[in-house]
Amino acid sequence: MGLKVERWCQITWIIVCLFLSSLVEASDTYDHDSLDTFLCKHANRAIGKPRTGAFYNISLPGNFTGIDISVVRLRTVSFWLRGVNYSFFNIPKRVVPQPNRKRMAILYENLGNWSSHYYNVPNYTMLAPVFGIIPYTSSETTLIDCEKMNLIIQGKPIRIQFPHIRPHAKNVTPICVKFGADGSVKFRNMIKPYVCEAKSEGHYTIVVPTTKSHTQNLSKGFKFNIWWVLGFVICFVGLFVLVLVLIIVVKVVKRRKIRKMEKNSEKGEAFDTFWIGETKVPFASIRRTQPVLENDDVPS
Ligand SMILES: *[C@@H]1O[C@H](CO)[C@@H](O)[C@H](O)[C@H]1NC(C)=O
Ligand SMILES: *[C@@H]1O[C@H](CO)[C@@H](O)[C@H](O)[C@H]1NC(C)=O
Ligand SMILES: *[C@@H]1O[C@H](CO)[C@@H](O)[C@H](O)[C@H]1NC(C)=O
Ligand SMILES: *[C@@H]1O[C@H](CO)[C@@H](O)[C@H](O)[C@H]1NC(C)=O
Ligand SMILES: *[C@@H]1O[C@H](CO)[C@@H](O)[C@H](O)[C@H]1NC(C)=O
């Protein structure tokens, strides 16, 4: 019996722990800092012998289908002298990367359909994917060291041309957005249709104010439902544990009582006993006190 109760305790704990750890993982999945770190490390592993000045498209594991990244390694001097143009990004000359190193690498990110998983602007709708431009330190032997660099831009800013803009209402003007490392969101007007200026490295996109519509209400209802279900599951697990503890307590108390009764009965007269269910019931033997006849004169 004791073993069984312990088993149940163990099983319950395992269930609770698994449940809690899955919650923690779920909240960790869409952390954009860890995404940057993952992409950087992956890019470093993907290219064996990188050539300086060459652009590489990095293919990602299947679970990241939809994200595009490219990388280039440069001599810091040539970056400062010439700037660098690649795909939708135009970095002018005279941009100073910090800390000061001989080599650097630039990671270009297009988060594609993953954008809204990692970044969000409350009350605004993203019209384009989130684009990232992130400089890292580099060395002769490794493509990227994954130590982030800052860009000091005093002259012309970086320009980002956003392609694949989602259709939007004609009477609203889209706005550029910069996502800060601290989770902040900064707005800035476009300089040309779908062209944003960037005064630092980081992640950018284009948004319009969200108009209240049915779809939004639907998605809000959906979110509410998810929390409701989560709360329900937590309550259920809590209740399960509570009931289990109660059962254990009741069993232990019961067993103690029975043991006490047994001990008492053993100390007292040695009754013969029989069982009814789990309870020992004493009964007096018929033969305990033999009837003694007064005299031997038995009528035959
Ligand atoms: C990377 O892929 C894009 C298309 O996704 C293509 O336009 C570009 O030329 C490729 N770059 C390199 C260096 O292969
Ligand atoms: C994708 O798979 C890689 C391993 O291939 C893993 O490190 C990463 O956490 C996974 N990411 C997601 C979002 O599932
Ligand atoms: C993005 O789209 C690709 C197919 O193009 C799909 O495999 C992937 O699951 C999508 N990712 C998300 C987060 O929706
Ligand atoms: C990048 O493009 C701009 C024009 O968009 C041009 O003036 C500049 O010379 C180009 N830089 C390089 C390094 O090709
Ligand atoms: C979004 O809009 C709602 C009302 O329309 C407002 O209560 C809320 O504060 C806004 N959120 C932000 C981050 O501005």
Coordinates of C-alpha atoms and ligand atoms in Angstrom, one line a residue:
M1 CA 0.0 0.0 0.0
G2 CA 2.8 2.5 1.0
L3 CA 4.6 1.9 -2.2
K4 CA 1.5 2.6 -4.2
V5 CA 0.9 5.9 -2.6
E6 CA 4.5 6.9 -3.2
R7 CA 4.2 6.0 -6.9
W8 CA 1.1 8.2 -7.2
C9 CA 3.0 11.1 -5.6
Q10 CA 5.9 10.6 -8.0
I11 CA 3.6 10.4 -11.1
T12 CA 1.7 13.5 -10.0
W13 CA 5.0 15.4 -9.5
I14 CA 6.3 14.4 -12.9
I15 CA 3.0 15.5 -14.6
V16 CA 3.1 18.9 -12.8
C17 CA 6.8 19.4 -13.6
L18 CA 6.4 18.5 -17.3
F19 CA 3.4 20.9 -17.4
L20 CA 5.3 23.8 -15.8
S21 CA 8.4 23.3 -17.9
S22 CA 6.3 23.2 -21.1
L23 CA 4.8 26.5 -20.1
V24 CA 8.3 28.0 -19.6
E25 CA 9.5 26.7 -23.0
A26 CA 6.4 28.1 -24.7
S27 CA 7.1 31.6 -23.4
D28 CA 10.7 31.3 -24.4
T29 CA 10.1 30.2 -28.0
Y30 CA 9.7 33.6 -29.6
D31 CA 12.4 35.6 -27.9
H32 CA 14.1 37.7 -30.6
D33 CA 17.4 38.0 -28.8
S34 CA 17.8 34.2 -28.7
L35 CA 16.7 34.1 -32.3
D36 CA 19.5 36.5 -33.2
T37 CA 22.0 34.4 -31.3
F38 CA 20.7 31.2 -32.9
L39 CA 20.9 32.7 -36.5
C40 CA 24.4 34.1 -35.8
K41 CA 25.8 30.8 -34.5
H42 CA 24.1 28.9 -37.3
A43 CA 25.5 31.2 -40.0
N44 CA 29.0 30.7 -38.5
R45 CA 28.6 26.9 -38.7
A46 CA 27.1 26.9 -42.2
I47 CA 30.0 28.5 -44.1
G48 CA 33.2 26.5 -44.0
K49 CA 35.8 28.8 -45.6
P50 CA 34.3 32.2 -46.1
R51 CA 35.8 34.6 -48.5
T52 CA 36.0 38.2 -47.3
G53 CA 33.6 40.4 -49.3
A54 CA 31.4 37.6 -50.6
F55 CA 27.7 37.5 -49.8
Y56 CA 26.3 34.1 -48.6
N57 CA 22.7 33.0 -48.4
I58 CA 22.4 30.8 -45.3
S59 CA 19.9 27.9 -45.4
L60 CA 18.2 27.4 -42.1
P61 CA 16.8 24.2 -40.4
G62 CA 13.3 23.2 -41.5
N63 CA 11.6 24.5 -38.4
F64 CA 12.6 28.1 -39.5
T65 CA 11.3 27.9 -43.1
G66 CA 10.2 31.4 -44.1
I67 CA 13.2 33.3 -42.5
D68 CA 15.9 34.4 -44.9
I69 CA 19.4 35.3 -43.8
S70 CA 22.5 36.4 -45.6
V71 CA 25.9 37.3 -44.4
V72 CA 29.0 39.1 -45.6
R73 CA 32.4 39.5 -44.0
L74 CA 34.3 42.8 -44.6
R75 CA 37.4 44.6 -43.7
T76 CA 36.3 47.4 -41.4
V77 CA 38.4 49.9 -43.5
S78 CA 36.7 49.0 -46.7
F79 CA 33.3 49.2 -45.0
W80 CA 34.1 52.7 -43.8
L81 CA 35.5 53.8 -47.2
R82 CA 32.8 52.4 -49.5
G83 CA 29.8 51.4 -47.5
V84 CA 27.9 48.3 -48.7
N85 CA 24.8 47.7 -50.8
Y86 CA 23.0 44.4 -50.6
S87 CA 19.5 43.3 -51.5
F88 CA 17.1 45.8 -49.8
F89 CA 19.8 47.5 -47.7
N90 CA 22.0 50.4 -48.6
I91 CA 24.7 51.4 -46.1
P92 CA 26.6 54.6 -47.1
K93 CA 30.2 55.2 -46.6
R94 CA 31.7 56.8 -43.4
V95 CA 29.7 54.6 -41.0
V96 CA 31.8 53.7 -38.0
P97 CA 31.4 50.3 -36.4
Q98 CA 32.2 49.9 -32.7
P99 CA 34.1 48.3 -31.0
N100 CA 37.0 48.9 -33.4
R101 CA 38.2 45.7 -35.1
K102 CA 40.0 44.8 -38.2
R103 CA 37.2 42.7 -39.6
M104 CA 33.4 42.7 -39.3
A105 CA 30.5 40.7 -40.6
I106 CA 27.0 41.9 -41.4
L107 CA 24.0 39.6 -40.9
Y108 CA 20.9 40.5 -42.9
E109 CA 17.7 39.1 -41.6
N110 CA 14.3 38.9 -43.3
L111 CA 11.9 37.3 -40.8
G112 CA 9.2 36.7 -43.4
N113 CA 6.1 35.1 -42.0
W114 CA 7.7 34.8 -38.6
S115 CA 7.9 38.6 -38.1
S116 CA 4.7 38.9 -36.0
H117 CA 5.8 36.0 -33.8
Y118 CA 8.9 37.9 -32.7
Y119 CA 7.9 41.6 -33.1
N120 CA 4.7 43.5 -32.5
V121 CA 3.5 47.1 -32.6
P122 CA 0.4 47.5 -30.4
N123 CA -2.5 49.0 -32.3
Y124 CA -0.5 48.9 -35.6
T125 CA -0.5 46.3 -38.4
M126 CA 2.7 45.3 -40.1
L127 CA 2.7 45.7 -43.9
A128 CA 6.1 44.2 -44.5
P129 CA 8.3 41.6 -42.9
V130 CA 10.7 42.6 -40.2
F131 CA 14.2 43.3 -41.7
G132 CA 17.2 43.1 -39.5
I133 CA 20.7 44.5 -40.2
I134 CA 23.1 43.4 -37.5
P135 CA 26.9 43.9 -37.5
Y136 CA 29.1 41.5 -35.6
T137 CA 32.8 41.3 -35.0
S138 CA 34.7 38.8 -37.1
S139 CA 38.2 37.4 -37.4
E140 CA 40.4 35.8 -40.0
T141 CA 39.3 32.3 -38.9
T142 CA 35.7 32.7 -38.1
L143 CA 33.0 34.2 -40.2
I144 CA 31.1 35.8 -37.3
D145 CA 32.2 36.0 -33.6
C146 CA 28.6 36.8 -32.6
E147 CA 29.7 39.8 -30.6
K148 CA 27.4 42.6 -31.7
M149 CA 28.7 45.9 -33.0
N150 CA 27.1 49.3 -32.9
L151 CA 27.1 51.5 -36.0
I152 CA 27.9 55.2 -35.4
I153 CA 26.2 57.1 -38.2
Q154 CA 26.8 60.8 -38.3
G155 CA 26.5 61.4 -42.1
K156 CA 24.0 59.8 -44.4
P157 CA 21.7 57.2 -42.8
I158 CA 21.2 53.6 -43.9
R159 CA 18.3 53.1 -46.3
I160 CA 16.0 50.1 -46.4
Q161 CA 13.7 49.5 -49.3
F162 CA 10.7 47.4 -48.3
P163 CA 9.4 45.1 -51.0
H164 CA 6.3 42.8 -50.7
I165 CA 4.1 45.4 -49.0
R166 CA 0.7 44.1 -48.0
P167 CA -2.3 46.0 -49.5
H168 CA -3.6 48.7 -47.2
A169 CA -6.3 51.5 -47.3
K170 CA -5.3 54.3 -49.7
N171 CA -6.0 57.1 -47.3
V172 CA -3.5 56.0 -44.6
T173 CA 0.2 56.6 -44.9
P174 CA 2.4 53.8 -43.7
I175 CA 5.1 54.6 -41.1
C176 CA 8.5 53.2 -40.5
V177 CA 9.2 51.4 -37.2
K178 CA 12.4 50.6 -35.4
F179 CA 12.4 47.9 -32.8
G180 CA 14.9 48.9 -30.0
A181 CA 17.0 46.3 -28.2
D182 CA 15.2 47.2 -25.0
G183 CA 11.8 46.3 -26.5
S184 CA 11.0 50.0 -27.4
V185 CA 9.3 51.0 -30.7
K186 CA 10.2 54.1 -32.6
F187 CA 8.2 55.7 -35.4
R188 CA 9.6 57.7 -38.3
N189 CA 8.1 58.8 -41.6
M190 CA 9.1 57.1 -44.8
I191 CA 11.4 59.2 -47.0
K192 CA 10.1 57.6 -50.3
P193 CA 7.3 55.1 -50.8
Y194 CA 8.3 52.1 -48.7
V195 CA 11.8 53.4 -48.0
C196 CA 12.9 53.8 -44.4
E197 CA 16.0 55.6 -43.0
A198 CA 17.9 53.9 -40.3
K199 CA 20.2 55.6 -37.9
S200 CA 21.4 52.5 -36.2
E201 CA 21.7 48.7 -36.6
G202 CA 18.6 46.7 -35.6
H203 CA 15.2 45.6 -36.8
Y204 CA 12.8 47.6 -38.9
T205 CA 9.4 47.3 -40.6
I206 CA 6.5 49.3 -42.0
V207 CA 3.1 49.7 -40.3
V208 CA -0.3 51.3 -40.5
P209 CA -2.6 52.0 -37.6
T210 CA -4.9 49.1 -37.1
T211 CA -8.5 49.8 -37.9
K212 CA -11.0 48.1 -35.6
S213 CA -12.5 45.3 -37.6
H214 CA -14.2 42.0 -37.2
T215 CA -11.0 40.1 -37.7
Q216 CA -9.3 41.9 -34.9
N217 CA -12.1 41.2 -32.6
L218 CA -12.0 37.6 -33.6
S219 CA -8.3 37.3 -32.9
K220 CA -8.8 39.0 -29.5
G221 CA -11.5 36.5 -28.6
F222 CA -9.1 33.8 -29.7
K223 CA -6.4 35.0 -27.4
F224 CA -8.8 35.3 -24.5
N225 CA -9.8 31.8 -25.1
I226 CA -6.3 30.5 -25.0
W227 CA -5.7 32.1 -21.6
W228 CA -9.0 30.8 -20.4
V229 CA -8.0 27.2 -21.4
L230 CA -4.6 27.7 -19.8
G231 CA -6.2 28.8 -16.6
F232 CA -8.6 25.9 -16.7
V233 CA -5.7 23.4 -17.1
I234 CA -3.8 25.0 -14.2
C235 CA -6.8 24.8 -12.0
F236 CA -7.4 21.2 -13.1
V237 CA -3.9 20.2 -12.2
G238 CA -4.1 22.0 -8.9
L239 CA -7.4 20.3 -8.0
F240 CA -5.9 16.9 -9.0
V241 CA -3.0 17.4 -6.6
L242 CA -5.3 18.6 -3.8
V243 CA -7.5 15.6 -4.2
L244 CA -4.5 13.3 -4.2
V245 CA -3.1 14.8 -1.0
L246 CA -6.5 14.5 0.7
I247 CA -6.8 10.8 -0.3
I248 CA -3.3 10.2 1.0
V249 CA -4.0 11.9 4.3
V250 CA -7.3 10.0 4.8
K251 CA -5.6 6.7 4.0
V252 CA -2.7 7.4 6.4
V253 CA -5.1 8.4 9.2
K254 CA -7.3 5.3 8.6
R255 CA -4.3 3.0 8.7
R256 CA -3.1 4.5 11.9
K257 CA -6.5 3.9 13.5
I258 CA -6.6 0.3 12.4
R259 CA -3.1 -0.3 13.7
K260 CA -4.1 1.2 17.0
M261 CA -7.2 -1.0 17.2
E262 CA -5.1 -4.0 16.4
K263 CA -2.6 -3.2 19.0
N264 CA -5.3 -2.7 21.6
S265 CA -6.9 -5.9 20.8
E266 CA -3.7 -7.8 21.0
K267 CA -3.0 -6.4 24.4
G268 CA -6.5 -7.3 25.7
E269 CA -8.1 -10.7 25.8
A270 CA -7.1 -12.9 23.0
F271 CA -10.3 -12.9 21.1
D272 CA -10.6 -14.9 18.0
T273 CA -11.2 -12.5 15.2
F274 CA -12.6 -12.4 11.7
W275 CA -12.6 -9.8 9.0
I276 CA -15.4 -7.7 7.6
G277 CA -14.0 -5.7 4.8
E278 CA -10.9 -4.0 6.3
T279 CA -12.0 -4.1 9.9
K280 CA -11.0 -6.8 12.4
V281 CA -14.0 -7.9 14.4
P282 CA -13.5 -9.9 17.5
F283 CA -16.0 -12.6 18.5
A284 CA -16.1 -14.7 21.6
S285 CA -15.4 -18.3 21.1
I286 CA -18.2 -20.6 22.0
R287 CA -15.8 -22.8 23.7
R288 CA -14.1 -20.1 25.7
T289 CA -15.9 -21.0 29.0
Q290 CA -16.8 -24.6 29.0
P291 CA -20.0 -25.1 30.9
V292 CA -19.1 -27.1 34.0
L293 CA -21.6 -29.4 35.4
E294 CA -22.2 -29.3 39.2
N295 CA -21.9 -32.9 39.7
D296 CA -20.9 -36.0 37.8
D297 CA -24.3 -37.5 38.3
V298 CA -25.2 -37.5 34.8
P299 CA -28.5 -39.0 34.1
S300 CA -27.8 -41.7 31.5
Ligands
LIG1 C1 20.3 35.0 -52.1 O1 18.9 34.7 -52.4 C2 18.2 35.8 -53.1 C3 16.8 35.3 -53.3 O2 16.3 34.7 -52.2 C4 18.9 36.1 -54.4 O3 18.3 37.2 -54.9 C5 20.4 36.5 -54.1 O4 21.0 36.8 -55.3 C6 21.1 35.4 -53.3 N1 22.4 35.8 -53.0 C7 23.5 35.1 -53.1 C8 24.8 35.7 -52.7 O5 23.4 33.9 -53.5
LIG2 C1 14.7 24.5 -34.6 O1 15.6 23.4 -34.5 C2 16.9 23.7 -34.0 C3 17.8 22.5 -34.1 O2 17.8 22.1 -35.4 C4 16.7 24.1 -32.5 O3 17.9 24.5 -32.0 C5 15.7 25.3 -32.4 O4 15.4 25.6 -31.1 C6 14.4 25.0 -33.1 N1 13.6 26.2 -33.1 C7 12.3 26.2 -33.1 C8 11.6 27.5 -33.1 O5 11.6 25.1 -33.1
LIG3 C1 6.1 30.2 -43.1 O1 5.8 29.7 -44.4 C2 6.4 28.5 -44.6 C3 6.1 28.1 -46.0 O2 6.3 29.1 -46.9 C4 5.9 27.4 -43.6 O3 6.5 26.2 -43.9 C5 6.2 27.9 -42.2 O4 5.6 27.0 -41.3 C6 5.6 29.3 -42.0 N1 6.0 29.7 -40.7 C7 5.1 30.3 -39.8 C8 5.6 30.7 -38.5 O5 3.9 30.5 -40.1
LIG4 C1 25.3 51.8 -53.2 O1 24.2 52.3 -53.9 C2 24.3 53.8 -54.0 C3 23.1 54.2 -54.8 O2 21.9 53.5 -54.3 C4 25.6 54.2 -54.7 O3 25.6 55.6 -54.7 C5 26.8 53.6 -53.9 O4 27.9 53.9 -54.7 C6 26.6 52.1 -53.8 N1 27.7 51.6 -53.0 C7 28.4 50.6 -53.3 C8 29.5 50.2 -52.4 O5 28.2 49.9 -54.3
LIG5 C1 -4.3 50.6 -28.1 O1 -5.6 51.2 -28.2 C2 -6.4 51.0 -27.1 C3 -7.7 51.6 -27.3 O2 -8.0 51.7 -28.7 C4 -5.7 51.7 -25.9 O3 -6.5 51.5 -24.7 C5 -4.3 51.1 -25.7 O4 -3.6 51.9 -24.6 C6 -3.5 51.3 -26.9 N1 -2.2 50.6 -26.8 C7 -1.1 51.3 -27.0 C8 0.2 50.5 -26.7 O5 -1.0 52.4 -27.4

